[in-house]
Every structure is written in structure tokens, then in C-alpha cells.
Short mmCIF file of C-alpha atoms in Angstrom, two decimals:
data_model
loop_
_atom_site.label_atom_id
_atom_site.label_comp_id
_atom_site.label_asym_id
_atom_site.label_seq_id
_atom_site.Cartn_x
_atom_site.Cartn_y
_atom_site.Cartn_z
CA UNK B 1 2.51 15.19 1.47
CA UNK B 2 0.86 18.52 0.35
CA UNK B 3 3.94 21.03 -0.84
CA UNK B 4 3.99 24.89 -0.57
CA UNK B 5 3.33 27.87 -3.43
CA UNK B 6 6.28 29.43 -4.42
CA UNK B 7 8.30 30.27 -7.44
CA UNK B 8 9.38 27.41 -9.78
CA UNK B 9 12.96 27.60 -9.53
CA UNK B 10 15.17 28.48 -12.64
CA UNK B 11 18.68 28.53 -11.70
CA UNK B 12 20.77 26.07 -10.00
CA UNK B 13 20.83 26.14 -6.58
CA UNK B 14 22.92 25.95 -3.15
CA UNK B 15 21.76 23.10 -1.80
CA UNK B 16 22.59 19.40 -2.43
CA UNK B 17 21.07 15.75 -1.22
CA UNK B 18 23.63 15.28 1.32
CA UNK B 19 22.76 18.94 3.53
CA UNK B 20 19.38 17.21 4.10
CA UNK B 21 18.82 14.29 6.90
CA UNK B 22 16.13 11.95 7.32
CA UNK B 23 13.09 13.57 9.46
CA UNK B 24 13.58 16.78 6.91
CA UNK B 25 10.52 18.62 5.81
CA UNK B 26 11.74 19.06 2.72
CA UNK B 27 12.81 17.02 -1.64
CA UNK B 28 14.91 18.94 -3.34
CA UNK B 29 14.70 20.55 -6.82
CA UNK B 30 17.31 21.39 -8.83
CA UNK B 31 19.69 22.27 -5.34
CA UNK B 32 16.38 24.40 -4.18
CA UNK B 33 14.72 23.15 -0.63
CA UNK B 34 10.82 22.67 -1.79
CA UNK B 35 8.58 23.11 1.79
CA UNK B 36 6.38 19.88 2.26
CA UNK B 37 3.80 20.00 5.43
CA UNK B 38 2.29 17.27 7.95
CA UNK B 39 0.02 16.07 5.63
CA UNK B 40 -3.72 15.96 6.17
CA UNK B 41 -6.27 13.59 7.97
CA UNK B 42 -8.07 12.22 5.04
CA UNK B 43 -5.00 12.05 3.25
CA UNK B 44 -2.76 10.45 5.57
CA UNK B 45 -5.90 6.81 5.92
CA UNK B 46 -5.15 6.75 2.18
CA UNK B 47 -0.61 6.35 2.65
CA UNK B 48 -0.83 4.03 5.38
CA UNK B 49 -3.82 1.98 2.74
CA UNK B 50 -2.26 2.02 -0.57
CA UNK B 51 1.10 1.58 1.02
CA UNK B 52 -0.94 -2.06 2.12
CA UNK B 53 -2.92 -2.48 -0.67
CA UNK B 54 0.57 -2.75 -3.64
CA UNK B 55 3.41 -2.94 -1.01
CA UNK B 56 0.96 -7.14 -0.45
CA UNK B 57 1.09 -7.67 -4.14
CA UNK B 58 2.50 -11.29 -4.57
CA UNK B 59 5.16 -9.32 -7.57
CA UNK B 60 6.61 -6.95 -5.29
CA UNK B 61 9.78 -7.21 -2.96
CA UNK B 62 10.17 -3.67 -1.66
CA UNK B 63 7.65 -0.98 -0.39
CA UNK B 64 8.47 2.20 0.99
CA UNK B 65 6.64 5.44 2.50
CA UNK B 66 7.80 8.32 2.22
CA UNK B 67 11.30 7.24 0.85
CA UNK B 68 13.76 9.76 -0.17
CA UNK B 69 15.21 8.92 -3.43
CA UNK B 70 18.70 11.51 -5.10
CA UNK B 71 18.09 11.35 -8.54
CA UNK B 72 20.70 13.55 -9.39
CA UNK B 73 23.71 15.70 -6.76
CA UNK B 74 21.18 18.45 -6.54
CA UNK B 75 17.47 16.44 -6.82
CA UNK B 76 16.19 14.29 -3.66
CA UNK B 77 12.44 13.39 -4.04
CA UNK B 78 10.29 10.82 -1.98
CA UNK B 79 7.20 9.89 -3.77
CA UNK B 80 4.37 9.25 0.22
CA UNK B 81 3.98 5.24 -1.44
CA UNK B 82 6.73 4.03 -3.31
CA UNK B 83 6.99 0.61 -4.83
CA UNK B 84 10.71 -0.96 -5.89
CA UNK B 85 13.88 0.24 -4.56
CA UNK B 86 13.11 0.64 -1.41
CA UNK B 87 17.24 -1.54 0.03
CA UNK B 88 17.28 -2.03 3.77
CA UNK B 89 19.31 0.10 4.62
CA UNK B 90 20.25 3.44 5.58
CA UNK B 91 20.71 7.13 3.88
CA UNK B 92 19.17 8.07 0.67
CA UNK B 93 18.68 5.67 -2.17
CA UNK B 94 19.72 6.11 -4.93
CA UNK B 95 17.69 5.62 -8.96
CA UNK B 96 13.76 6.24 -8.51
CA UNK B 97 11.05 3.37 -7.87
CA UNK B 98 9.13 1.57 -9.87
CA UNK B 99 6.24 2.94 -9.52
CA UNK B 100 5.40 5.89 -7.10
CA UNK B 101 1.96 6.80 -5.63
CA UNK B 102 1.28 10.45 -5.06
CA UNK B 103 -2.10 11.87 -2.86
CA UNK B 104 -3.20 14.97 -3.53
CA UNK B 105 -5.87 17.02 -1.40
CA UNK B 106 -6.99 20.43 -0.63
CA UNK B 107 -3.61 23.04 -0.74
CA UNK B 108 -1.84 20.62 -3.27
CA UNK B 109 0.66 23.22 -5.25
CA UNK B 110 -0.03 21.90 -8.67
CA UNK B 111 2.82 23.32 -9.91
CA UNK B 112 5.55 21.88 -8.16
CA UNK B 113 3.61 18.33 -8.48
CA UNK B 114 3.79 18.80 -11.80
CA UNK B 115 7.74 19.65 -11.51
CA UNK B 116 7.90 16.65 -9.22
CA UNK B 117 5.81 13.68 -11.31
CA UNK B 118 8.13 14.83 -14.77
CA UNK B 119 11.54 14.94 -12.61
CA UNK B 120 10.81 11.05 -11.42
CA UNK B 121 9.14 10.03 -14.95
CA UNK B 122 12.73 11.42 -16.41
CA UNK B 123 14.69 9.53 -13.74
CA UNK B 124 13.23 6.24 -14.94
CA UNK B 125 10.21 5.57 -12.67
CA UNK B 126 7.59 3.57 -14.82
CA UNK B 127 4.31 4.66 -13.35
CA UNK B 128 3.45 7.41 -11.60
CA UNK B 129 -0.68 7.32 -9.80
CA UNK B 130 -1.68 10.64 -8.45
CA UNK B 131 -4.57 9.85 -6.18
CA UNK B 132 -7.31 13.02 -6.19
CA UNK B 133 -8.87 13.48 -3.03
CA UNK B 134 -10.38 16.86 -3.54
CA UNK B 135 -13.43 17.04 -5.71
CA UNK B 136 -14.53 13.75 -7.80
CA UNK B 137 -11.69 10.90 -6.42
CA UNK B 138 -9.89 9.59 -9.87
CA UNK B 139 -6.87 8.61 -10.66
CA UNK B 140 -4.11 10.03 -12.96
CA UNK B 141 -1.92 7.78 -14.53
CA UNK B 142 1.31 9.42 -15.65
CA UNK B 143 3.90 6.85 -17.87
CA UNK B 144 6.78 7.82 -19.51
CA UNK B 145 6.48 9.69 -23.78
CA UNK B 146 2.51 9.09 -23.10
CA UNK B 147 -0.16 10.96 -22.29
CA UNK B 148 -1.92 10.71 -19.16
CA UNK B 149 -4.74 9.52 -18.39
CA UNK B 150 -7.67 9.23 -15.39
CA UNK B 151 -8.72 6.11 -14.05
CA UNK B 152 -12.29 6.66 -12.10
CA UNK B 153 -13.45 4.24 -9.41
CA UNK B 154 -15.36 1.22 -10.28
CA UNK B 155 -12.24 0.58 -12.86
CA UNK B 156 -8.82 -0.85 -12.43
CA UNK B 157 -5.67 0.60 -12.48
CA UNK B 158 -2.71 -2.15 -13.68
CA UNK B 159 0.97 -2.08 -13.04
CA UNK B 160 2.35 -4.33 -15.35
CA UNK B 161 5.85 -5.92 -14.72
CA UNK B 162 5.44 -4.41 -11.07
CA UNK B 163 2.27 -5.15 -9.76
CA UNK B 164 0.64 -9.06 -10.30
CA UNK B 165 -2.82 -8.29 -9.61
CA UNK B 166 -4.90 -4.48 -10.40
CA UNK B 167 -6.84 -3.34 -8.14
CA UNK B 168 -9.88 -1.22 -7.85
CA UNK B 169 -9.16 2.32 -8.12
CA UNK B 170 -10.56 2.52 -4.52
CA UNK B 171 -8.40 0.19 -2.65
CA UNK B 172 -5.90 3.52 -2.58
CA UNK B 173 -8.43 5.35 -0.12
CA UNK B 174 -11.76 3.02 0.67
CA UNK B 175 -11.18 0.89 3.15
CA UNK B 176 -13.33 -2.17 2.47
CA UNK B 177 -12.37 -1.96 -0.89
CA UNK B 178 -8.50 -1.62 0.20
CA UNK B 179 -8.98 -4.88 2.95
CA UNK B 180 -10.63 -6.95 0.25
CA UNK B 181 -7.49 -6.41 -2.31
CA UNK B 182 -4.69 -6.23 0.16
CA UNK B 183 -6.51 -10.41 1.82
CA UNK B 184 -6.82 -11.40 -1.69
CA UNK B 185 -2.72 -10.11 -1.74
CA UNK B 186 -1.95 -12.05 0.86
CA UNK B 187 -3.64 -15.33 0.72
CA UNK B 188 -2.03 -15.55 -3.20
CA UNK B 189 1.78 -15.10 -1.51
CA UNK B 190 0.29 -18.48 0.55
CA UNK B 191 -0.47 -20.16 -2.66
CA UNK B 192 -4.52 -19.16 -2.31
CA UNK B 193 -6.32 -17.44 -5.34
CA UNK B 194 -8.67 -15.82 -3.06
CA UNK B 195 -10.78 -16.29 -0.27
CA UNK B 196 -12.85 -18.70 -2.11
CA UNK B 197 -10.18 -20.90 -3.28
CA UNK B 198 -9.35 -21.13 1.11
CA UNK B 199 -13.22 -21.84 1.69
CA UNK B 200 -13.31 -24.59 -1.03
CA UNK B 201 -9.74 -26.33 -0.04
CA UNK B 202 -11.80 -25.98 3.55
CA UNK B 203 -14.93 -28.03 2.31
CA UNK B 204 -13.39 -30.42 0.47
CA UNK B 205 -11.20 -31.41 3.56
CA UNK B 206 -14.38 -31.48 5.66
CA UNK B 207 -16.11 -33.91 3.35
CA UNK B 208 -12.50 -36.31 3.12
CA UNK B 209 -12.81 -36.23 7.30
CA UNK B 210 -16.06 -37.62 6.77
CA UNK B 211 -18.13 -35.23 8.93
CA UNK B 212 -21.74 -34.52 8.93
CA UNK B 213 -21.61 -30.77 8.58
CA UNK B 214 -18.68 -31.15 6.12
CA UNK B 215 -19.74 -27.86 4.32
CA UNK B 216 -20.30 -25.62 7.57
CA UNK B 217 -17.29 -27.31 9.55
CA UNK B 218 -15.12 -26.31 6.05
CA UNK B 219 -15.86 -23.20 5.86
CA UNK B 220 -14.71 -22.44 9.81
CA UNK B 221 -11.59 -23.96 8.97
CA UNK B 222 -11.32 -22.23 5.60
CA UNK B 223 -11.53 -19.06 7.25
CA UNK B 224 -9.03 -19.91 10.07
CA UNK B 225 -6.67 -21.13 7.43
CA UNK B 226 -7.43 -17.20 6.32
CA UNK B 227 -6.64 -15.96 9.10
CA UNK B 228 -3.68 -17.92 10.41
CA UNK B 229 -1.98 -16.87 6.67
CA UNK B 230 -2.69 -13.50 7.01
CA UNK B 231 -1.11 -13.28 10.49
CA UNK B 232 1.80 -15.58 9.90
CA UNK B 233 2.14 -13.28 6.70
CA UNK B 234 2.05 -9.78 8.13
CA UNK B 235 4.47 -11.07 10.94
CA UNK B 236 1.24 -11.51 13.89
CA UNK B 237 3.16 -13.97 15.19
CA UNK B 238 0.71 -16.48 16.87
CA UNK B 239 0.75 -17.81 20.84
CA UNK B 240 -0.05 -20.77 21.76
CA UNK B 241 -3.50 -19.48 22.88
CA UNK B 242 -3.77 -17.56 20.00
CA UNK B 243 -3.61 -20.43 17.50
CA UNK B 244 -5.88 -22.41 20.69
CA UNK B 245 -8.84 -20.33 20.22
CA UNK B 246 -9.08 -19.66 16.20
CA UNK B 247 -8.83 -23.44 16.45
CA UNK B 248 -11.89 -23.64 18.83
CA UNK B 249 -14.02 -20.32 18.00
CA UNK B 250 -17.07 -22.14 15.48
CA UNK B 251 -18.97 -18.37 14.54
CA UNK B 252 -18.42 -17.19 11.02
CA UNK B 253 -19.17 -14.00 12.57
CA UNK B 254 -16.66 -13.43 14.90
CA UNK B 255 -13.49 -14.81 12.59
CA UNK B 256 -15.04 -12.46 9.61
CA UNK B 257 -13.68 -9.41 12.45
CA UNK B 258 -10.23 -11.36 13.48
CA UNK B 259 -10.13 -11.84 9.29
CA UNK B 260 -10.85 -7.49 9.10
CA UNK B 261 -8.85 -6.89 12.04
CA UNK B 262 -5.27 -8.85 11.10
CA UNK B 263 -5.38 -6.86 7.62
CA UNK B 264 -4.15 -3.81 10.37
CA UNK B 265 -3.40 -4.76 13.18
CA UNK B 266 0.33 -3.96 14.80
CA UNK B 267 -0.14 -6.91 17.31
CA UNK B 268 -2.13 -10.43 17.98
CA UNK B 269 -3.21 -8.85 20.68
CA UNK B 270 -5.08 -5.95 18.99
CA UNK B 271 -7.04 -8.72 15.83
CA UNK B 272 -8.56 -10.82 19.55
CA UNK B 273 -10.09 -7.65 21.49
CA UNK B 274 -13.25 -7.37 22.23
CA UNK B 275 -15.61 -4.49 21.43
CA UNK B 276 -15.65 -1.38 22.83
CA UNK B 277 -12.29 -2.32 24.67
#
């Protein structure tokens, strides 16, 4: 969220956490409201990519977007993406996430951002990543009592004890990199290290069944299996028609297209839609 500039509050303000309701465009700092403007187009896409990448990490059980955290009776903060401590119940969440991600673009009030970072870290957040979308792309890594580190595209981000897998900086804003990272995470949740492991299993099964075309059929079966597992992992329940469609497909290119869509689709129909529709 982009925050509108205003003077830093020096005295305790009159507002309390219970005065805000879900959907109100405000955070609170020391009793003072901080208006959070709607997110621009360039930042809104990466927000969803980042939540998908970290949310499907095998070690993660809870992830939230704009989750409101009550740091005290007069302070409420809502990171763009939060990992850990995102309970499935209504109301503000007491405490903080283990990992918080903020996306900063044009119009970001730096003073307010630094204030938010300081409050979250002081309250117990272990890692806070600021993804800079304006200017050279980079991620600033904040940790309690440590100097800020800048991680550049091509380099890896890690959050030991929170995420199992390290991820490339680009995975937090580039769709292609985000899809690769999300696919690996989903496959690991189902017992495969990565897509190569799925394909290897398919080739092995093809050979074991004595098919002359064992290698090609194995690759196809591996991709079919990956597609089924990704859809299942994302809660896209396979219909009989969809199951039959996958089983009968003999085109690697078609399976790859379906797999790409399955990473972001909201319905089963979106996975199998034809181009131009």
C-alpha cells in the first residue's frame, strides 16, 4: 500500500485499534491514522505474485494479504504480504507475522515506510522485505538489530526458519520467475523435489511398463501428473471431464500451457480455456 505523506506523530493520538474496521483505508501508529491509498497497477500484480510464491513454500502454513496486525492498543499495521500468524478467524490479529513483504513504488512516503518497518521489527517480525519497483529493481532485507542488506536481481532471498526454499529476487515481481518458484513449491508439497523429478518418475514408469516410446510417454505422464498435483494443491477440483482431458492429451506444448494457467487460474475452466476466448 502507498502511504500519503504527513507529519510524524510525536504525541499519542486519540484513535485505538478497535475504532477501525476491516476495509477501512487506514493503519494506526501511536494512535494516529495513516491513510493507505489504493495500490497502483504496477504494484498490484507483484503483490499477488509474491503472496503466491511464499504462500506455497512447503514450510508455510499461513499467508495473508493486507492482514491487519494489532501491535498494541493504539497501533495497527497491515503488511502487503504476511507469512505466519494469519489465523482463520475474524478480527485483527494480535502480534506480528514472521515474514512481512512491502512493495514500494512511485509515491511511497519513505518516512512512513521506515516507521512501519521499525514498528513491525520491534514487535517481533523476523524478516521484512521491501521490494523496490521504482528505479533499479531490488529488495531491501530488514532484520532486528542488523544492518539493511540490498539483494539484487539474479541473487537469492532466504528466510531461515520461515521458508524452506530460497527464491530469486525476480520471483517477487516477475510472472515467469514467480510461476517457476510456485511450481517447485507445489511439487515439493506432494513429495517431488522439482519438475525434473516428476519427469524422471514418468520416464521410469514408462520404461517399467515396457513401452517402446517409454521416454516420450514418460515425459507426457510426468507433465500430466505435475498438472494434476498443481491443480489439487491449489484447490482446483478435477471433474471427470478434466481428468479425461488430461489423461488423453499427447501434446507437451498443450500440457505446458495448462500447467502455466493452473498456477494462477481461479477455476478449472480457466485452465483449459482455448486461446482467444
